[in-house]
Amino acid sequence: MRIKDVDASRRTATLAGAAAAAVLAVAAAGCGSTSSTAAGAAATHHPMPSHSHAMTETARFGSDCGMGPATGMGSFHGMSMDPVVTAAKHNPLLTSFAADVKMAGLTGDLNSMHAFTVFAPANSAFAKLPANEMDMMHSPAELAKILKYHIVSGRVTPAELAHGMALPTLEGGSVKGSKMGSVYEVNNAQVICGNIQTANATVYVINKVLVPMH
């Protein structure tokens, strides 16, 4: 074979090899692009929490939620900035509760605790107490016992309250939540304004005073 023919054959083989390499590079790039695109799509496809569920867990509810001031101390925003007894003292639904907490010597304890729930009787609930239960409220020790029966550890959500689980109280007994239609209850008391957030507690205002059985 002549030298010119050998050189031509080598050039042809080199060009063919380069073309094949280019084809393989393009194919590999295409596969990589597809994989990274799919991976990116998978990475960004996360189920988002239900907006309505989030609202349910943070929104206040109840027939008497409009009784408080719209702004300032005692308003829902103002209560969220204060510890629970301070917040209750400025809410027109809860002034009796705050006064009884003070009488029982529990103000400092409740204002310094963290992450708990109070089922706080409204002022009208104390006014409806029968005489024998009203007598117990005049003893600081008995009053403290009754008030502790309204307090449970942890911030109880509306969903947890509706679930009907038994909730151990600071008094030693337990209370039980429930939901009938749109009405939330704890034991036999109706929540008239619920899911109020203070700086250290979640408050459910109820229309009866809960008295421990024992």
Short mmCIF file of C-alpha atoms in Angstrom, two decimals:
data_model
loop_
_atom_site.label_atom_id
_atom_site.label_comp_id
_atom_site.label_asym_id
_atom_site.label_seq_id
_atom_site.Cartn_x
_atom_site.Cartn_y
_atom_site.Cartn_z
CA MET A 1 0.00 0.00 0.00
CA ARG A 2 1.23 3.45 -0.80
CA ILE A 3 2.10 5.93 1.94
CA LYS A 4 -0.65 8.34 0.82
CA ASP A 5 -3.25 5.57 1.12
CA VAL A 6 -2.05 4.69 4.63
CA ASP A 7 -2.29 8.33 5.75
CA ALA A 8 -5.77 8.67 4.29
CA SER A 9 -6.92 5.52 6.11
CA ARG A 10 -5.53 6.83 9.41
CA ARG A 11 -7.26 10.19 8.97
CA THR A 12 -10.56 8.44 8.20
CA ALA A 13 -10.27 6.25 11.34
CA THR A 14 -9.42 9.25 13.50
CA LEU A 15 -12.42 11.21 12.24
CA ALA A 16 -14.71 8.23 12.76
CA GLY A 17 -13.46 7.80 16.32
CA ALA A 18 -13.98 11.48 17.10
CA ALA A 19 -17.50 11.38 15.72
CA ALA A 20 -18.34 8.33 17.81
CA ALA A 21 -16.96 10.01 20.93
CA ALA A 22 -19.02 13.11 20.24
CA VAL A 23 -22.17 11.02 19.85
CA LEU A 24 -21.47 9.24 23.17
CA ALA A 25 -20.83 12.59 24.92
CA VAL A 26 -24.11 14.03 23.65
CA ALA A 27 -26.00 10.92 24.74
CA ALA A 28 -24.40 10.98 28.16
CA ALA A 29 -25.19 14.66 28.58
CA GLY A 30 -28.80 13.98 27.60
CA CYS A 31 -29.09 11.21 30.17
CA GLY A 32 -27.51 13.37 32.85
CA SER A 33 -29.85 16.21 32.09
CA THR A 34 -32.86 13.92 32.25
CA SER A 35 -31.69 12.41 35.54
CA SER A 36 -30.93 15.76 37.17
CA THR A 37 -34.25 17.18 35.94
CA ALA A 38 -36.13 14.22 37.38
CA ALA A 39 -34.16 14.42 40.59
CA GLY A 40 -34.86 18.13 40.83
CA ALA A 41 -38.54 17.55 40.23
CA ALA A 42 -38.58 14.83 42.88
CA ALA A 43 -36.69 17.05 45.31
CA THR A 44 -39.10 19.93 44.89
CA HIS A 45 -42.29 17.83 44.97
CA HIS A 46 -43.15 17.92 48.66
CA PRO A 47 -46.71 17.67 49.95
CA MET A 48 -47.65 20.98 51.55
CA PRO A 49 -49.54 21.04 54.86
CA SER A 50 -53.23 21.71 54.50
CA HIS A 51 -53.90 25.42 54.92
CA SER A 52 -57.30 24.74 56.41
CA HIS A 53 -55.79 22.29 58.93
CA ALA A 54 -53.17 24.83 59.98
CA MET A 55 -55.87 27.45 60.42
CA THR A 56 -57.96 25.03 62.50
CA GLU A 57 -55.06 24.45 64.86
CA THR A 58 -54.24 28.13 65.37
CA ALA A 59 -57.62 29.90 65.08
CA ARG A 60 -59.66 30.84 68.12
CA PHE A 61 -63.25 29.68 68.32
CA GLY A 62 -66.32 29.95 70.52
CA SER A 63 -69.43 32.04 71.06
CA ASP A 64 -67.81 34.53 73.48
CA CYS A 65 -64.53 35.26 71.69
CA GLY A 66 -65.85 38.69 70.76
CA MET A 67 -66.25 39.76 74.39
CA GLY A 68 -62.66 40.95 74.83
CA PRO A 69 -61.06 44.19 73.63
CA ALA A 70 -59.86 44.34 70.04
CA THR A 71 -56.52 45.93 70.92
CA GLY A 72 -54.26 46.52 73.90
CA MET A 73 -53.96 44.51 77.10
CA GLY A 74 -56.62 41.81 77.31
CA SER A 75 -56.92 41.56 73.53
CA PHE A 76 -55.82 38.31 71.93
CA HIS A 77 -52.63 39.95 70.70
CA GLY A 78 -51.98 41.49 74.10
CA MET A 79 -52.59 38.15 75.84
CA SER A 80 -50.08 36.44 73.57
CA MET A 81 -47.38 38.75 74.93
CA ASP A 82 -48.08 38.09 78.64
CA PRO A 83 -47.81 35.04 80.92
CA VAL A 84 -51.15 33.40 81.56
CA VAL A 85 -52.32 34.98 84.84
CA THR A 86 -51.27 38.46 83.75
CA ALA A 87 -53.07 37.89 80.45
CA ALA A 88 -56.23 36.63 82.21
CA LYS A 89 -56.28 39.61 84.58
CA HIS A 90 -56.81 41.97 81.64
CA ASN A 91 -59.42 39.89 79.80
CA PRO A 92 -63.00 40.75 80.84
CA LEU A 93 -64.02 37.09 80.69
CA LEU A 94 -61.34 35.95 83.12
CA THR A 95 -60.92 38.53 85.89
CA SER A 96 -62.51 36.24 88.51
CA PHE A 97 -60.22 33.39 87.49
CA ALA A 98 -57.16 35.63 87.81
CA ALA A 99 -58.32 36.88 91.23
CA ASP A 100 -58.88 33.33 92.50
CA VAL A 101 -55.45 32.25 91.24
CA LYS A 102 -53.96 35.11 93.26
CA MET A 103 -56.01 34.17 96.34
CA ALA A 104 -54.80 30.57 96.05
CA GLY A 105 -51.17 31.72 95.87
CA LEU A 106 -50.62 30.28 92.40
CA THR A 107 -49.87 33.42 90.39
CA GLY A 108 -46.08 33.10 90.51
CA ASP A 109 -46.16 29.39 89.71
CA LEU A 110 -48.48 29.72 86.72
CA ASN A 111 -46.73 32.78 85.31
CA SER A 112 -43.36 31.00 85.43
CA MET A 113 -44.46 27.62 84.05
CA HIS A 114 -43.97 26.76 80.38
CA ALA A 115 -46.11 25.00 77.78
CA PHE A 116 -49.32 24.06 79.55
CA THR A 117 -53.07 24.39 79.03
CA VAL A 118 -55.64 26.11 81.24
CA PHE A 119 -59.35 25.39 81.09
CA ALA A 120 -60.27 28.72 82.68
CA PRO A 121 -63.82 29.23 83.96
CA ALA A 122 -65.39 32.47 82.81
CA ASN A 123 -66.59 35.02 85.38
CA SER A 124 -70.16 33.80 84.84
CA ALA A 125 -69.11 30.23 85.71
CA PHE A 126 -68.02 31.25 89.21
CA ALA A 127 -71.29 33.12 89.71
CA LYS A 128 -73.27 29.93 88.98
CA LEU A 129 -71.55 27.79 91.63
CA PRO A 130 -73.89 26.20 94.19
CA ALA A 131 -73.46 27.26 97.82
CA ASN A 132 -71.51 24.18 98.96
CA GLU A 133 -68.94 24.56 96.17
CA MET A 134 -68.76 28.31 96.73
CA ASP A 135 -67.81 27.60 100.36
CA MET A 136 -64.83 25.55 99.17
CA MET A 137 -63.61 28.52 97.17
CA HIS A 138 -63.05 30.47 100.39
CA SER A 139 -60.33 28.11 101.55
CA PRO A 140 -56.99 28.87 99.80
CA ALA A 141 -55.97 25.21 99.98
CA GLU A 142 -59.26 23.94 98.52
CA LEU A 143 -59.26 26.75 95.97
CA ALA A 144 -55.74 25.84 94.83
CA LYS A 145 -56.83 22.20 94.49
CA ILE A 146 -59.81 23.15 92.33
CA LEU A 147 -57.80 25.52 90.14
CA LYS A 148 -55.08 22.90 89.58
CA TYR A 149 -57.83 20.58 88.31
CA HIS A 150 -58.22 23.02 85.41
CA ILE A 151 -54.55 22.82 84.35
CA VAL A 152 -52.81 20.17 82.25
CA SER A 153 -49.25 19.89 80.96
CA GLY A 154 -48.54 20.68 77.31
CA ARG A 155 -50.37 22.97 74.92
CA VAL A 156 -53.51 21.01 74.02
CA THR A 157 -54.67 21.64 70.45
CA PRO A 158 -58.33 21.70 69.39
CA ALA A 159 -57.78 18.41 67.55
CA GLU A 160 -56.42 16.77 70.70
CA LEU A 161 -59.30 18.16 72.74
CA ALA A 162 -61.82 16.80 70.23
CA HIS A 163 -60.12 13.39 70.26
CA GLY A 164 -61.55 12.67 73.69
CA MET A 165 -58.36 11.60 75.43
CA ALA A 166 -58.02 11.79 79.21
CA LEU A 167 -55.81 14.71 80.18
CA PRO A 168 -53.96 14.43 83.52
CA THR A 169 -54.24 17.59 85.61
CA LEU A 170 -51.90 19.22 88.10
CA GLU A 171 -54.41 18.35 90.82
CA GLY A 172 -53.86 14.64 90.19
CA GLY A 173 -57.13 13.73 88.53
CA SER A 174 -57.92 13.97 84.83
CA VAL A 175 -60.34 15.79 82.56
CA LYS A 176 -61.67 14.63 79.21
CA GLY A 177 -62.27 16.67 76.08
CA SER A 178 -64.91 16.06 73.45
CA LYS A 179 -66.54 17.66 70.44
CA MET A 180 -70.22 17.53 69.50
CA GLY A 181 -70.80 19.12 66.11
CA SER A 182 -68.99 22.45 66.32
CA VAL A 183 -69.07 22.60 70.14
CA TYR A 184 -65.99 21.66 72.14
CA GLU A 185 -66.33 20.51 75.73
CA VAL A 186 -64.15 19.47 78.65
CA ASN A 187 -65.95 17.18 81.08
CA ASN A 188 -69.43 18.76 81.14
CA ALA A 189 -68.32 22.33 80.48
CA GLN A 190 -68.61 24.03 77.11
CA VAL A 191 -65.70 25.94 75.60
CA ILE A 192 -67.00 29.45 74.96
CA CYS A 193 -63.69 30.81 73.65
CA GLY A 194 -60.90 28.41 72.88
CA ASN A 195 -57.34 28.16 71.64
CA ILE A 196 -56.25 31.51 73.12
CA GLN A 197 -52.47 31.73 73.18
CA THR A 198 -50.57 33.45 75.97
CA ALA A 199 -46.80 33.69 76.30
CA ASN A 200 -46.61 30.42 78.21
CA ALA A 201 -49.97 28.64 77.90
CA THR A 202 -52.98 27.81 75.77
CA VAL A 203 -56.31 28.87 77.29
CA TYR A 204 -59.80 27.48 76.76
CA VAL A 205 -62.47 29.59 78.48
CA ILE A 206 -65.26 27.34 79.77
CA ASN A 207 -68.75 28.06 81.11
CA LYS A 208 -68.54 25.95 84.30
CA VAL A 209 -66.13 25.44 87.17
CA LEU A 210 -64.75 21.90 87.14
CA VAL A 211 -64.74 20.29 90.58
CA PRO A 212 -62.62 17.18 91.11
CA MET A 213 -64.63 14.15 92.16
CA HIS A 214 -62.20 13.16 94.91
#
